[in-house]
Coordinates of N, CA and C and ligand atoms in Angstrom, one line a residue:
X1 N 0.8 -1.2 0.0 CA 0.0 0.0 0.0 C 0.9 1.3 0.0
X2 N 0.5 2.3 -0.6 CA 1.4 3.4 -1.3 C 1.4 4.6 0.1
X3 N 2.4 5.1 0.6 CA 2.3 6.3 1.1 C 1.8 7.4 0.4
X4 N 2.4 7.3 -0.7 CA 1.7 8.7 -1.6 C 0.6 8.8 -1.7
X5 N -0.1 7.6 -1.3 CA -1.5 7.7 -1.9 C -2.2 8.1 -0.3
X6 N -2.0 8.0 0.8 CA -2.0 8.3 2.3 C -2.1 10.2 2.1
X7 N -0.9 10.5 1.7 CA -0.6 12.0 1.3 C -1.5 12.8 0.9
X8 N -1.9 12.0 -0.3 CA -2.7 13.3 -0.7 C -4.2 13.1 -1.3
X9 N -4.7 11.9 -0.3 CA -5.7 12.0 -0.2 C -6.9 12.6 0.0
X10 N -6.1 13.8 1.5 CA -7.1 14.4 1.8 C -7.1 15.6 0.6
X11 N -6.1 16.2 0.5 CA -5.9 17.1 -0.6 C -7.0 16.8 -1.8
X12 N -7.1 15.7 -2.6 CA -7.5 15.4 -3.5 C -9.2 15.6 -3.5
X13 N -9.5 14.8 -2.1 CA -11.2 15.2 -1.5 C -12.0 16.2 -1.1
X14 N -10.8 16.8 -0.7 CA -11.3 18.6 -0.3 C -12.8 18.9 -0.8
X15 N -12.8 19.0 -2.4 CA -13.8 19.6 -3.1 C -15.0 18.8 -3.0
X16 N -14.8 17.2 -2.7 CA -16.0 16.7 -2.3 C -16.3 16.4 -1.1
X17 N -15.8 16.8 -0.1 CA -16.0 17.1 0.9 C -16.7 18.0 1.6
X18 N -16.3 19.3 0.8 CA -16.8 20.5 0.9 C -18.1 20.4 0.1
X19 N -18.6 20.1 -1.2 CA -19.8 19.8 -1.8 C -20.9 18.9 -1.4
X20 N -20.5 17.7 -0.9 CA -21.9 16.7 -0.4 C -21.2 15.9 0.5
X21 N -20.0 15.4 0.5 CA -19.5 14.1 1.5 C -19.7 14.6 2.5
X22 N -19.3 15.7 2.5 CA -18.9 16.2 4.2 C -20.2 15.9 4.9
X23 N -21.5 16.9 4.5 CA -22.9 17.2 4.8 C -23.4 15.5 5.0
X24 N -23.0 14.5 3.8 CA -23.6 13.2 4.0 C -22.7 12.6 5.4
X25 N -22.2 12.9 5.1 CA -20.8 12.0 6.7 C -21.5 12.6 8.1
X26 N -21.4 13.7 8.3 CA -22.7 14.0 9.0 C -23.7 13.6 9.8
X27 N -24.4 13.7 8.4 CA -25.9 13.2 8.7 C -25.8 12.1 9.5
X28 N -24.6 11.0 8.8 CA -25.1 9.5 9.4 C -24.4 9.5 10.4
X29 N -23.4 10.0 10.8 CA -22.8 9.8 12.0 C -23.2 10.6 13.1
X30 N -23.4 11.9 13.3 CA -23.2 12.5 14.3 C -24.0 11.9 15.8
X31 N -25.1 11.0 14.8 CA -26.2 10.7 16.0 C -25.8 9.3 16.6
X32 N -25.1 8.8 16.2 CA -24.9 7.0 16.7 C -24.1 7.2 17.9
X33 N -25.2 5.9 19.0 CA -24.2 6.1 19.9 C -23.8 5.0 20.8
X34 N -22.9 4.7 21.4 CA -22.3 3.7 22.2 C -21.3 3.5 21.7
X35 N -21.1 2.1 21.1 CA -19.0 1.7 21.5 C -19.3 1.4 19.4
X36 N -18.5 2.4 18.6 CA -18.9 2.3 17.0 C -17.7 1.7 17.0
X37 N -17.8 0.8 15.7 CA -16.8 0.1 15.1 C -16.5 0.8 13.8
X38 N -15.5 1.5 13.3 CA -15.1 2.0 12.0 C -14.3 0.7 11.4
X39 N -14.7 0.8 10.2 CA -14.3 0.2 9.3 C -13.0 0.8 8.0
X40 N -11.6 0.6 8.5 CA -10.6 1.4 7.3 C -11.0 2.4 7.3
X41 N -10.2 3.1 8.3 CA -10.6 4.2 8.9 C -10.2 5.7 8.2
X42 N -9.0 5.1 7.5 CA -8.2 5.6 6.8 C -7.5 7.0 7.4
X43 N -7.5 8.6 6.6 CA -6.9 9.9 7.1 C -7.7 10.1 8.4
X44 N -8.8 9.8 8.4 CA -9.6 10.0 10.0 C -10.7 11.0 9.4
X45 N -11.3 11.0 8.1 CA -12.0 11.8 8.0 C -13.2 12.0 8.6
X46 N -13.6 10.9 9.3 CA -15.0 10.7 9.6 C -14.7 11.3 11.5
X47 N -13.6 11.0 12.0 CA -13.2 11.2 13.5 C -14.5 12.2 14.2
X48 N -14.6 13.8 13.1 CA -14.7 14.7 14.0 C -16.6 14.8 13.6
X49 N -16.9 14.1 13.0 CA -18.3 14.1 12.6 C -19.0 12.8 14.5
X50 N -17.9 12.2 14.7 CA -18.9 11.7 16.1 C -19.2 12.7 17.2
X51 N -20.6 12.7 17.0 CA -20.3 14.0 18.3 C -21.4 13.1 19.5
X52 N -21.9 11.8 19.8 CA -23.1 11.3 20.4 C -22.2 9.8 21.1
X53 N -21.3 9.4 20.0 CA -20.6 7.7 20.5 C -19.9 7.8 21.9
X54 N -20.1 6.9 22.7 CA -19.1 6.4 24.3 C -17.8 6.3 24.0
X55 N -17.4 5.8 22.7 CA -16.0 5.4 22.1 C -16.4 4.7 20.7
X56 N -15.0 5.3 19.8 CA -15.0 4.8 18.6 C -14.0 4.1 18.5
X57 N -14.0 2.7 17.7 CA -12.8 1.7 17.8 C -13.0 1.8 16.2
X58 N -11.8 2.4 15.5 CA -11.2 2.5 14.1 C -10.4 1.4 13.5
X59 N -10.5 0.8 12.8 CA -9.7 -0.2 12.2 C -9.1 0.4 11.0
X60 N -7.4 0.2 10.7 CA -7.5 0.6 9.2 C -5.8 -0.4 9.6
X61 N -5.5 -0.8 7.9 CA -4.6 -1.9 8.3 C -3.1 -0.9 7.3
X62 N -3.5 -0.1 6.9 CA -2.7 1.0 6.6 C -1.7 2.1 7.4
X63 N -0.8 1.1 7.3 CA 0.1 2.3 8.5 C 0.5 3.9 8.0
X64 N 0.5 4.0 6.8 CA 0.7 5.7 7.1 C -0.4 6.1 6.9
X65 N -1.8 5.6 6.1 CA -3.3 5.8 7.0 C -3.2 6.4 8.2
X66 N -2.8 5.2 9.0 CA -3.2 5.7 10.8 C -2.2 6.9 11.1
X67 N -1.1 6.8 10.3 CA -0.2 8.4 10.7 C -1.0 9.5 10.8
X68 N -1.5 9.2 9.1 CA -1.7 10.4 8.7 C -3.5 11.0 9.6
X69 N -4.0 9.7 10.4 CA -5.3 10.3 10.8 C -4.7 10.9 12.4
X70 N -3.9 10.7 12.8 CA -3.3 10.6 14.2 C -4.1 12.2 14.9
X71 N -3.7 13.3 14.2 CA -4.2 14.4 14.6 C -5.5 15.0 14.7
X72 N -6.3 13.8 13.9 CA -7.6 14.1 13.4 C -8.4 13.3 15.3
X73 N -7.6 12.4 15.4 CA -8.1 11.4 16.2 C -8.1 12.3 17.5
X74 N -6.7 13.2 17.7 CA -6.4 13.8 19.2 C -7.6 15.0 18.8
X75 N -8.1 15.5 18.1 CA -9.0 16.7 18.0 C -10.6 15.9 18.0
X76 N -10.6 14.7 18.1 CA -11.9 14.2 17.9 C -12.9 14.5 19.2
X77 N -14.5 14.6 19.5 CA -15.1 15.1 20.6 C -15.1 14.4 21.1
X78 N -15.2 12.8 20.6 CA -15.5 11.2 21.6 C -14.0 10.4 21.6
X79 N -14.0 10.2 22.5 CA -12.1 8.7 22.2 C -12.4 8.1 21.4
X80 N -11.2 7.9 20.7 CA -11.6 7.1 19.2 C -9.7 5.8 19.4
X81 N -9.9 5.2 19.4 CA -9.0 3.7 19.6 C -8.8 3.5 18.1
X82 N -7.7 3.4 18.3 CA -6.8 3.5 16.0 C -6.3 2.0 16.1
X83 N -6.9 1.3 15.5 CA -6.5 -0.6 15.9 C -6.0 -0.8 14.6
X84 N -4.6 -1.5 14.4 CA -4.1 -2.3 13.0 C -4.7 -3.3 12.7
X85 N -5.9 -3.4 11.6 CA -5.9 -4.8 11.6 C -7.2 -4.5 10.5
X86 N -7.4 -5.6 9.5 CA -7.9 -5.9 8.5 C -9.6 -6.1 8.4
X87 N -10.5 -5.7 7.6 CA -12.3 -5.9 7.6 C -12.3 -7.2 7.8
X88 N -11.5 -8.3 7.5 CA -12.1 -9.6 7.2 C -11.1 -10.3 8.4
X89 N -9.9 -9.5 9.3 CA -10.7 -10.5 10.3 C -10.1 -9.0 11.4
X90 N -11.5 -9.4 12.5 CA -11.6 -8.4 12.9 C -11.0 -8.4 14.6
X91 N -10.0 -8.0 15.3 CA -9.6 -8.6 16.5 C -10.4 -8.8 17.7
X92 N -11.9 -8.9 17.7 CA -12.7 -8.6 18.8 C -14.0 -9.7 18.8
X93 N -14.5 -9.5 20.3 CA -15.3 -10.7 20.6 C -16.7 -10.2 19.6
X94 N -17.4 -11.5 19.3 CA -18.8 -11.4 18.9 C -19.4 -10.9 19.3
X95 N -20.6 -9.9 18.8 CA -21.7 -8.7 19.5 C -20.6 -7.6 20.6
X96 N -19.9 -7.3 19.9 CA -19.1 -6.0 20.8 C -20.0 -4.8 20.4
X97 N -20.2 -4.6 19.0 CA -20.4 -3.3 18.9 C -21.7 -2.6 18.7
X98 N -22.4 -1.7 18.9 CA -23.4 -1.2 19.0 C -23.7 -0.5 17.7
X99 N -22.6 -0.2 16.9 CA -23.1 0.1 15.6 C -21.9 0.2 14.9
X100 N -21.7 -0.2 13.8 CA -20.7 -0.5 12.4 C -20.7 0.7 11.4
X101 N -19.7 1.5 10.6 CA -19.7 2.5 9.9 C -18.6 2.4 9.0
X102 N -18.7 2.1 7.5 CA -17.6 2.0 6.6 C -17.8 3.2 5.6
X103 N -16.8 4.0 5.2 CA -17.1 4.6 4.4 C -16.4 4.7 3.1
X104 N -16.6 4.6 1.8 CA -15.8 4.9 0.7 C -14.3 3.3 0.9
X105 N -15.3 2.1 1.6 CA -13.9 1.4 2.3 C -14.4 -0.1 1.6
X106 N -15.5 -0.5 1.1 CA -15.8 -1.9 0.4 C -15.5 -1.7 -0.7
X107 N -15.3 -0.9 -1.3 CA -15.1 -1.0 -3.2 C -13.2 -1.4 -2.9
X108 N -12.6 -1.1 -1.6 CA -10.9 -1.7 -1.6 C -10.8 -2.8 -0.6
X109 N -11.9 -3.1 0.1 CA -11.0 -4.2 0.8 C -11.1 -5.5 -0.2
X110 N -9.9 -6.0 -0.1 CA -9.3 -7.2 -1.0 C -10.8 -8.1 -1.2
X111 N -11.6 -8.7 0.1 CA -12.9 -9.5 0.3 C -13.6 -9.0 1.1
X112 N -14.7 -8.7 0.3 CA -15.2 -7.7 1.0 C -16.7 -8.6 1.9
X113 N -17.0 -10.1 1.2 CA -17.8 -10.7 1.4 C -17.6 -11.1 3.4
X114 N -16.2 -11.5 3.3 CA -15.4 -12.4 4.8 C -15.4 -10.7 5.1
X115 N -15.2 -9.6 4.9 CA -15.2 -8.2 5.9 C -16.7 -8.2 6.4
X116 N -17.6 -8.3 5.6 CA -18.9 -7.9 6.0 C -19.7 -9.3 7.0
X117 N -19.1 -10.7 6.9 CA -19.3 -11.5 7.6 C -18.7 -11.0 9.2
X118 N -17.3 -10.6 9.2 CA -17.0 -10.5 10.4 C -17.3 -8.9 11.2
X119 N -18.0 -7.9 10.0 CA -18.7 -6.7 11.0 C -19.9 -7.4 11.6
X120 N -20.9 -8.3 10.8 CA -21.6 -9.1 11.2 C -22.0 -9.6 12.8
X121 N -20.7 -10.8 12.6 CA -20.1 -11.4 13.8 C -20.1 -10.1 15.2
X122 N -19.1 -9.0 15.0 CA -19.1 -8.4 15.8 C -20.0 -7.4 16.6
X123 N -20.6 -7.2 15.6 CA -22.0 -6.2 15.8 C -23.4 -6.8 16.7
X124 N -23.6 -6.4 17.4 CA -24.7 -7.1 18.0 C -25.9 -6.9 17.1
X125 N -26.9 -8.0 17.6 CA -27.7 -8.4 16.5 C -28.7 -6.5 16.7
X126 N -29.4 -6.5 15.1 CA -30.1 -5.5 15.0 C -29.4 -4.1 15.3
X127 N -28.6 -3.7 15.3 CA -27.9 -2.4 15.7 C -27.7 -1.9 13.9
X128 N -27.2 -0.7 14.1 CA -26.9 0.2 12.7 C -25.8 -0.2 11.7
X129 N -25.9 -0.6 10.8 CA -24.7 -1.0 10.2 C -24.7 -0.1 8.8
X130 N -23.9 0.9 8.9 CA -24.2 2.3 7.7 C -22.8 2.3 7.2
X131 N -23.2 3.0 5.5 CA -22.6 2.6 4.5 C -22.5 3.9 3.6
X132 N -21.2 4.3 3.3 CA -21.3 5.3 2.4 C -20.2 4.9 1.0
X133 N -21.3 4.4 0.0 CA -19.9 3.8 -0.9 C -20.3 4.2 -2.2
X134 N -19.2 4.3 -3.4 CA -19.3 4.5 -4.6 C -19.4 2.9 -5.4
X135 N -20.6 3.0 -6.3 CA -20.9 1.4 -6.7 C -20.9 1.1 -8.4
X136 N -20.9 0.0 -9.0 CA -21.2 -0.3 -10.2 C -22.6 0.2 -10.5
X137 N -22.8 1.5 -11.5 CA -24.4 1.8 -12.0 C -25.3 0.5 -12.7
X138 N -26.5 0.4 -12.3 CA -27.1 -0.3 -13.2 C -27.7 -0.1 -14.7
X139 N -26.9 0.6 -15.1 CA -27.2 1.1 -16.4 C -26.1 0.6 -17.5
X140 N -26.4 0.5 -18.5 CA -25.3 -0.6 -19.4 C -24.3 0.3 -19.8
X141 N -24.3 1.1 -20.3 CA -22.5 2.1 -20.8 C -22.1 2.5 -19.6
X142 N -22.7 3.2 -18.7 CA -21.8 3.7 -17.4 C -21.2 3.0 -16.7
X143 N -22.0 1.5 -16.5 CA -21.5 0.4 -16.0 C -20.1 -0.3 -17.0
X144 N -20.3 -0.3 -18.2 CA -19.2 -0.9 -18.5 C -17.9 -0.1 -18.4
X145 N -18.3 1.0 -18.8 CA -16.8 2.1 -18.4 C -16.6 2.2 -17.1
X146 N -17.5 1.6 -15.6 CA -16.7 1.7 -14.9 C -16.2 0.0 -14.8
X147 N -16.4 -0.6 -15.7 CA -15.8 -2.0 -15.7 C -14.5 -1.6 -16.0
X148 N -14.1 -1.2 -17.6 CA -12.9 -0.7 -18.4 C -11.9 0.2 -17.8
X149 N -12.8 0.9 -16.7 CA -11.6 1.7 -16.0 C -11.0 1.3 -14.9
X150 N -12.1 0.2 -14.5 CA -11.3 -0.3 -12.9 C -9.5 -0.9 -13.0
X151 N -9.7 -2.0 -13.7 CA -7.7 -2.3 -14.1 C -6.9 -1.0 -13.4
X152 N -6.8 0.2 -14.2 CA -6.1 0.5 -14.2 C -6.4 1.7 -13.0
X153 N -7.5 2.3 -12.3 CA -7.7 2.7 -11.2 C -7.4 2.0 -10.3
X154 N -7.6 0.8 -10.1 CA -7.0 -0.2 -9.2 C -5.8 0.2 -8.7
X155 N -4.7 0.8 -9.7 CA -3.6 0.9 -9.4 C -2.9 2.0 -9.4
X156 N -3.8 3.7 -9.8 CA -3.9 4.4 -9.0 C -4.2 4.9 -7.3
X157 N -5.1 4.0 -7.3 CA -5.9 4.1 -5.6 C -5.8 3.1 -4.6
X158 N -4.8 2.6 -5.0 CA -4.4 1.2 -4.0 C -5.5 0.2 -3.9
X159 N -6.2 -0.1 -4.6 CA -6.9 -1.1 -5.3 C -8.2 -1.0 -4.7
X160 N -8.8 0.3 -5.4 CA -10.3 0.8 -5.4 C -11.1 -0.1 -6.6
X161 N -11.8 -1.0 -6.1 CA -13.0 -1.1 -7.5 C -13.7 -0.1 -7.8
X162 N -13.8 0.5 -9.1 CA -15.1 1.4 -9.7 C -16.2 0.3 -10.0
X163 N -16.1 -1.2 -9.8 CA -17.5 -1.5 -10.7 C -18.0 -2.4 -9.4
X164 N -17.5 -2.4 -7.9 CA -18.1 -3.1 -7.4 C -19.9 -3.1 -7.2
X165 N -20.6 -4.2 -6.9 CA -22.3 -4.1 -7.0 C -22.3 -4.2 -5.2
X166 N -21.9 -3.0 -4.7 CA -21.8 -3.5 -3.3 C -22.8 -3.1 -2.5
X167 N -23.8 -3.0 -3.3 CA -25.3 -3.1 -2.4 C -25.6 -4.7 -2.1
X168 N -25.6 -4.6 -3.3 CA -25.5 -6.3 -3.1 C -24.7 -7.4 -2.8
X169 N -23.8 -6.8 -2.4 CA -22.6 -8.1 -1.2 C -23.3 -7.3 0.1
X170 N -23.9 -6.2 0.4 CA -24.5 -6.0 1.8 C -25.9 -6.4 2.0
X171 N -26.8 -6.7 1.0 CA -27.8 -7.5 1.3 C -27.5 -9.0 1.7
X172 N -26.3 -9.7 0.3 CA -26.6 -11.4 0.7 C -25.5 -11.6 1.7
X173 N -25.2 -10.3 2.5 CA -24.4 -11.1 3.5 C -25.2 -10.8 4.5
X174 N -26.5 -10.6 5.0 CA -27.5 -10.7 5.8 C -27.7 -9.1 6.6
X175 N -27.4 -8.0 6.0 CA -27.9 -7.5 6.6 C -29.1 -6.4 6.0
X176 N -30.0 -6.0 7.2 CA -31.6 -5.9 6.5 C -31.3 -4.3 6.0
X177 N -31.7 -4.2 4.8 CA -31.1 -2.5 4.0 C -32.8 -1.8 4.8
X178 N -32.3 -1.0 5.4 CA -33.4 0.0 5.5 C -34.0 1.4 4.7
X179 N -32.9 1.6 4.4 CA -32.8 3.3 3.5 C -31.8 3.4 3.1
X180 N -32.2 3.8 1.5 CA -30.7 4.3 0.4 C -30.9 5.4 0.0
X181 N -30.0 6.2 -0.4 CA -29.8 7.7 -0.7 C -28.9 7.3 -1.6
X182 N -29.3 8.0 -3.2 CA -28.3 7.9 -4.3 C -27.8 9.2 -4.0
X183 N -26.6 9.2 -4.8 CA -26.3 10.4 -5.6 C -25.4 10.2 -6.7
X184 N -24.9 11.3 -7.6 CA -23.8 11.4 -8.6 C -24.4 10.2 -9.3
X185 N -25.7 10.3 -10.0 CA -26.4 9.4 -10.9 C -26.2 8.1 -10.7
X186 N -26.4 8.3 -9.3 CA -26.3 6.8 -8.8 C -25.0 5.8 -8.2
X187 N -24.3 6.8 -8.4 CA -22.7 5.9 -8.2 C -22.5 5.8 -6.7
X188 N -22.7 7.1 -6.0 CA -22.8 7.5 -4.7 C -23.7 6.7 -3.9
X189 N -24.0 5.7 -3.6 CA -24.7 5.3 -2.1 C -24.6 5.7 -0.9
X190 N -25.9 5.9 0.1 CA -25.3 6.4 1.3 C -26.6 5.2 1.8
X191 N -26.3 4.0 2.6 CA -26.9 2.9 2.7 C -27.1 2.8 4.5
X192 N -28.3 2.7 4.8 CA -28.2 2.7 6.1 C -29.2 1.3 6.3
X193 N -28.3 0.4 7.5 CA -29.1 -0.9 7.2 C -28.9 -1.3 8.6
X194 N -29.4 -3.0 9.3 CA -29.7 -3.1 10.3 C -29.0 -4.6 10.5
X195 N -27.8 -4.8 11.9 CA -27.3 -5.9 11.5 C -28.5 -7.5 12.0
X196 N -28.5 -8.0 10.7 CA -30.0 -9.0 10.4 C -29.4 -10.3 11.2
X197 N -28.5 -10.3 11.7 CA -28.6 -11.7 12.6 C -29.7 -12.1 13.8
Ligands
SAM1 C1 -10.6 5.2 -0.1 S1 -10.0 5.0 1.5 C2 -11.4 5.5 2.6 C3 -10.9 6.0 3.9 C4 -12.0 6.6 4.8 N1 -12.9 5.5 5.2 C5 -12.8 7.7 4.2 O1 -14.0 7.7 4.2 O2 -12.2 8.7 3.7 C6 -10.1 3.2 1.7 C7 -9.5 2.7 3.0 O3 -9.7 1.3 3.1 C8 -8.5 0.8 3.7 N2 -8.4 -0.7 3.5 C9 -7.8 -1.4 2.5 N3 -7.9 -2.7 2.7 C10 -8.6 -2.9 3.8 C11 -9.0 -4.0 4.6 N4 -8.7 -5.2 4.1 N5 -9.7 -3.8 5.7 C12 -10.0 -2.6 6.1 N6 -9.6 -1.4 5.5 C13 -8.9 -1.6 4.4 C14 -7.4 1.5 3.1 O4 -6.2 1.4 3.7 C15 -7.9 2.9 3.1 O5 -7.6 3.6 4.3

């Protein structure tokens, strides 16, 4: 995994940040509360959006990730715990967490099916499990160009899918979708679902 790409991440997001991510990040987070599990936590953009959680336990398996969120983390309003360690296996007992939060983080983890099995596992049954991700459109030309572009974005973005269908690896891996919010003609999901065990 690329430092460069750690660098200038945030730089690069700025402008969607400031236009709708920020406002969506927000929305979903500010109100969740008790012990949240972050999912690839990454620069920490999401850190200062908790304003309601007991504690946030962040996973991201990216060491200059966790550098680079380090600052984000000491300015955050709730404690937030920066843990090394991967979506698909996750270092913690069954039903720990009161609510699960990935963002912009299933279209790169390597398996995203065994990551969402083990937020699963960890999450106590029925609690929040919210999702903000960029997806394969179901429409045939935009879909296939983001087929044709993924190869080689892969390897700009430290291996981002543009064509993942990752609504659908979060339905059949059991959990119940309650409300979806498109945007950016659909590419944008902001998925808020319930863990169905
Ligand atoms: C595009 S960044 C998103 C970061 C952050 N969640 C955000 O919303 O800005 C994707 C993140 O997923 C992390 N990642 C990659 N493989 C992962 C895995 N197997 N498990 C968890 N996170 C992973 C990367 O290191 C990176 O920090």
């Amino acid at each position: 995994m690329s430092t460069l790409f750690s660098k200038i991440y945030d730089p690069i997001m700025r402008p969607f940040e400031k236009k709708r991510l920020g406002n969506l990040r927000e929305r979903l987070i500010s109100h969740q509360e008790g012990t949240i599990l972050e999912v690839g936590s990454g620069t920490g953009t999401n850190f200062s959006y908790y304003k309601n959680a007991e504690k946030v336990v962040a996973i991201e398996p990216n060491a200059s990730m966790r550098n680079q969120s380090l600052s984000k983390m000491k300015r955050a309003d709730v404690p937030v715990e920066l843990v090394d360690a991967s979506g698909e296996h996750l270092p913690f007992d069954d039903n720990t967490f009161d609510a699960a939060i990935g963002t912009l983080v299933l279209c790169t983890i390597p398996n995203p099916n065994r990551a969402l099995q083990e937020i699963r596992r960890v999450c106590i049954p029925g609690v929040p499990i919210l999702f903000i991700e960029h997806v394969r459109v179901d429409r045939p030309f935009p879909g296939r160009i983001q087929d044709w572009l993924t190869p080689f974005w892969k390897r700009l973005s430290d291996g981002c899918h543009l064509n993942r269908n990752t609504l659908n690896l979060i339905k059949q891996n059991g959990f119940q979708v309650e409300r979806i919010e498109k945007y950016y003609k659909d590419i944008l999901l902001v998925v808020e679902a319930k863990n169905g065990k």
